[in-house]
XYZ file of C-alpha atoms in Angstrom:
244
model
C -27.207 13.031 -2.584
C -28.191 10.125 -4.720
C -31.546 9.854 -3.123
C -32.280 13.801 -3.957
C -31.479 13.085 -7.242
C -34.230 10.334 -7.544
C -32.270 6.801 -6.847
C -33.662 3.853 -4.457
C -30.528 3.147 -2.154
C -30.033 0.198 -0.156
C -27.525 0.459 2.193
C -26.249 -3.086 3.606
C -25.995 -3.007 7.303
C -24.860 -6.524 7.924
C -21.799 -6.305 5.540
C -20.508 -3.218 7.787
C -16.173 -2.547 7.420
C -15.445 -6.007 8.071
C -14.672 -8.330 4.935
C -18.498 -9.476 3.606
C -19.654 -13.183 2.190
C -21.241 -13.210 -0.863
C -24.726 -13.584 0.839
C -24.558 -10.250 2.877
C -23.126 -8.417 -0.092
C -26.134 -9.174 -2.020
C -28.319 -8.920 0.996
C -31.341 -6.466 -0.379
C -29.646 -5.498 -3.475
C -30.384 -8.180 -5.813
C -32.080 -6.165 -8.167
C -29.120 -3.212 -8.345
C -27.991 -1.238 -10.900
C -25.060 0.486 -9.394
C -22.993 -1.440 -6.418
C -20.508 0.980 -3.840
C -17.970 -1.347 -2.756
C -15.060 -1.237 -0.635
C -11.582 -2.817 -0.437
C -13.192 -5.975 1.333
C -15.867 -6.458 0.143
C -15.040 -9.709 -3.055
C -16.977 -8.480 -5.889
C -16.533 -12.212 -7.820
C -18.493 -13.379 -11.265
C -21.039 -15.353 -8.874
C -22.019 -11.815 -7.721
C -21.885 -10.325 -11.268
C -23.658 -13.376 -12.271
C -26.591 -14.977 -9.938
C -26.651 -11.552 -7.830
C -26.799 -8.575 -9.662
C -27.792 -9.498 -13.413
C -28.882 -5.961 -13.922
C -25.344 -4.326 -12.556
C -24.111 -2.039 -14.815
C -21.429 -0.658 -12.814
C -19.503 -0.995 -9.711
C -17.917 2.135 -7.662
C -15.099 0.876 -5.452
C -14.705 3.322 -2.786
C -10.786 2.837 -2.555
C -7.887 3.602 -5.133
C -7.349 -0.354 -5.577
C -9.731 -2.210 -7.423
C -7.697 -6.128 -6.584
C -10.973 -7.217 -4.411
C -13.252 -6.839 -7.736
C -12.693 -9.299 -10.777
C -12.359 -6.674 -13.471
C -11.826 -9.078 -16.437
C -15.596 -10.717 -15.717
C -16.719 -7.008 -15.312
C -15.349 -6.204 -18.573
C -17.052 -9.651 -20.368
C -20.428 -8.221 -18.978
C -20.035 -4.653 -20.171
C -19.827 -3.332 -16.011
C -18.088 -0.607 -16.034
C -15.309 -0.636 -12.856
C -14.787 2.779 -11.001
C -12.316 3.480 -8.491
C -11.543 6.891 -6.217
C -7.231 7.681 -7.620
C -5.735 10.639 -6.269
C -7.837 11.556 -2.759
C -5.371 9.914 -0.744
C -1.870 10.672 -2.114
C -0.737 12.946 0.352
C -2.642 10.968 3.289
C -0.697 7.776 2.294
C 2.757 9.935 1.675
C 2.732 11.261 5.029
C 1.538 7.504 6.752
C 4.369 6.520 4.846
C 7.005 8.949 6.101
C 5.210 8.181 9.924
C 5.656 4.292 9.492
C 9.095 5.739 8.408
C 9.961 7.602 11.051
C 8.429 5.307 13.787
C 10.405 2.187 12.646
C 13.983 4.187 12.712
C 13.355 6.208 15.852
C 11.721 2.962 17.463
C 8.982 4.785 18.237
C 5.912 1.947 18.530
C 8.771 -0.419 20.880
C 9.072 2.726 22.949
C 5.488 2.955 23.848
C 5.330 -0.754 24.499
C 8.615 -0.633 26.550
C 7.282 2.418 28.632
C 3.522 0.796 29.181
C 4.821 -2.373 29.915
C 6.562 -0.538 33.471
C 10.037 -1.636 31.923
C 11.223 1.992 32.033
C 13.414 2.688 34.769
C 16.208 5.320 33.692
C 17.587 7.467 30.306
C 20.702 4.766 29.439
C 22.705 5.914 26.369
C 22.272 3.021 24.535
C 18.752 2.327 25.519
C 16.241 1.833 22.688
C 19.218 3.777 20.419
C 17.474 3.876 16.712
C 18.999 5.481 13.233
C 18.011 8.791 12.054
C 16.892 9.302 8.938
C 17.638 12.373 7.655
C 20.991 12.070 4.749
C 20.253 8.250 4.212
C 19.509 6.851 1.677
C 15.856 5.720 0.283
C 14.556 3.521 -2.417
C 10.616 4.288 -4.335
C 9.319 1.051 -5.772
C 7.164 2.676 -8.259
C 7.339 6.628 -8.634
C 3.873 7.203 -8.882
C 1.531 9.491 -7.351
C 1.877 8.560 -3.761
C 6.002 7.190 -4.469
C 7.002 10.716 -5.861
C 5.186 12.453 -3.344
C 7.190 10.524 -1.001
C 10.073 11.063 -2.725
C 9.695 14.623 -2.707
C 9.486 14.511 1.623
C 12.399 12.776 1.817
C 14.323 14.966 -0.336
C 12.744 18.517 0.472
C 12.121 17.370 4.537
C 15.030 15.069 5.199
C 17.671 15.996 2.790
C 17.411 11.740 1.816
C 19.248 10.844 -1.798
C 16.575 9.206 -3.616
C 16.732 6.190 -6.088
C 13.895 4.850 -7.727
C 12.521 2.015 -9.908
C 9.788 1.838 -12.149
C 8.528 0.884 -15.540
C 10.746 3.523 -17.146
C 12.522 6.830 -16.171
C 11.082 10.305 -15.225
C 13.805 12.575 -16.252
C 11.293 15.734 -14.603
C 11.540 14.601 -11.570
C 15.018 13.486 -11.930
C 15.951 17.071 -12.349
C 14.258 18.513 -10.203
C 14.974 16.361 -7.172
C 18.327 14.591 -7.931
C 16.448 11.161 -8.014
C 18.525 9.028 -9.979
C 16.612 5.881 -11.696
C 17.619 2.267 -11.759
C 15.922 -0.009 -14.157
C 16.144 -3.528 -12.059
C 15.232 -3.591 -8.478
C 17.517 -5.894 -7.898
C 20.135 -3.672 -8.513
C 18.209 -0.847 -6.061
C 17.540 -2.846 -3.175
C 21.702 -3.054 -1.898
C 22.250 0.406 -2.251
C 19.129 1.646 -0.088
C 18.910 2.299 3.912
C 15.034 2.818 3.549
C 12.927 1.171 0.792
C 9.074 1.955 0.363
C 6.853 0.119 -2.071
C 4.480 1.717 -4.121
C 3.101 -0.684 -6.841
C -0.316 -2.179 -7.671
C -1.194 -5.544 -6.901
C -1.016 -7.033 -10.447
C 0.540 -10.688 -11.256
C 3.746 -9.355 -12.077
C 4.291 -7.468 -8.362
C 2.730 -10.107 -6.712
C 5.513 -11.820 -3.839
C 7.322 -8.502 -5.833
C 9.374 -8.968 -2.536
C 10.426 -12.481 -1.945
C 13.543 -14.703 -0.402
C 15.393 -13.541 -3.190
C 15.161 -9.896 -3.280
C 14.648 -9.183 0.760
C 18.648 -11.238 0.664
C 19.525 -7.934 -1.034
C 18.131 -5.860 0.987
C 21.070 -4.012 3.320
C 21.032 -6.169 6.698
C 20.277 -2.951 8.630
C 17.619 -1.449 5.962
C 14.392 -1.009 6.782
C 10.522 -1.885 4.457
C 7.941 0.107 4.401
C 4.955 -0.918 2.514
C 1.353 1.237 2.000
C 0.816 -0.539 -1.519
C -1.174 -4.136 -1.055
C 0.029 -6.568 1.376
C 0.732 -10.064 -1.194
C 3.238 -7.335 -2.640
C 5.449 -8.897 0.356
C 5.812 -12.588 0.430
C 5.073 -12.733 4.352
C 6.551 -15.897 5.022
C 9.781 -14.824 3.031
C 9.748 -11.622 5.238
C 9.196 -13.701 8.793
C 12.215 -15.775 7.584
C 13.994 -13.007 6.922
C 13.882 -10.872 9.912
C 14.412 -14.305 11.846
C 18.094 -14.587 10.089
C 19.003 -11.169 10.346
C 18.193 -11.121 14.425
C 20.080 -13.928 14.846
């Protein structure tokens, strides 16, 4: 499309999906106006600076824009684009699957039944939690958290609390979501909680030793935001004292 419209485009072949170094990012493109990026690909000052001096923009083909330092962007007038809204209901509905699989056990099931370890139905056998009537927490009731909200009350008949930045009284009304200002104050009360937040400094470790120790020993996280949202190591620790 671009090239019918009268652009030169380079496209990088070395960089491919995998995260790229600086070197293959600029591979060819040193001269660029216009850079497509993706969610790997570290769009740092060096780049704005020694690689592209004639950037004027840079499209990030994903909703986040973390992997691009938009501060030195905004020092050299390069305008930041990102893609919001194409993948709210695809990332609702992985949600409610990571959802469902965890509860229902259905990954461990799989690996159970490939590794030959099947042998008979036993009542007790691989026995998970349904989730239908339980109750489910939205960290951030955004596009993709009230979308998920909405499933789990429309599809699952879940009760629905939610934090955020402030209240939506809408979608209070119309789906009996019932806001609480401090997560610390959601995460006892929840069987399910999903996070929805951007990576900013603020959410960053958002879930940490301190707030997974209020989390109900038999809830479950689900997380399709960005990954440092969780503090792994917290999480690892975690899970280790709860199995115990």
């Amino acid at each position: 499309m671009l090239r019918n419209k009268g652009y030169e485009v380079v496209i990088n072949e070395a960089a491919s999906d995998r995260p790229a170094a600086n070197e293959e990012i600029l591979g060819g493109v040193s001269g660029a106006d216009a850079l497509l990026s993706t969610l790997t690909d570290k769009i740092s000052p060096e780049i704005m600076d020694t690689g592209l001096p004639s950037l004027k923009i840079i499209a990030n083909f994903a909703v986040g824009f973390d992997n691009i330092d938009a501060e030195a962007a905004k020092q050299k007038n390069i305008l930041v684009s990102n893609t919001p809204g194409v993948l709210t209901n695809t990332v609702a509905e992985h949600t409610f699957a990571l959802m469902l699989a965890i509860a229902h056990r259905i990954s461990e099931g799989d690996r159970f039944s490939r590794a030959g370890l099947y042998k008979a139905w036993g009542p007790q056998l691989l026995l998970g939690t349904d989730v239908s009537g339980k109750t489910l927490g939205i960290v951030g009731l955004g596009r993709i958290g009230s979308r998920v909200a909405e499933h789990a009350v429309r599809g699952f008949g879940m009760k629905v609390l939610y934090t955020d930045v402030k209240p939506t009284p809408e979608f209070e009304k119309e789906f009996g979501a019932v806001f609480v200002e401090k997560l610390e104050d959601l995460l006892p009360q929840c069987d399910f909680v999903s996070l929805h937040v951007p990576l900013l400094d603020s959410t960053h470790h958002l879930m940490n030793e301190t707030t997974l120790k209020l989390m109900k020993p038999t809830a479950y996280l689900i997380n399709t935001s960005r990954g440092p949202i969780v503090d792994e190591k917290a999480l690892a620790v975690a899970l280790a004292w709860r199995r115990d």
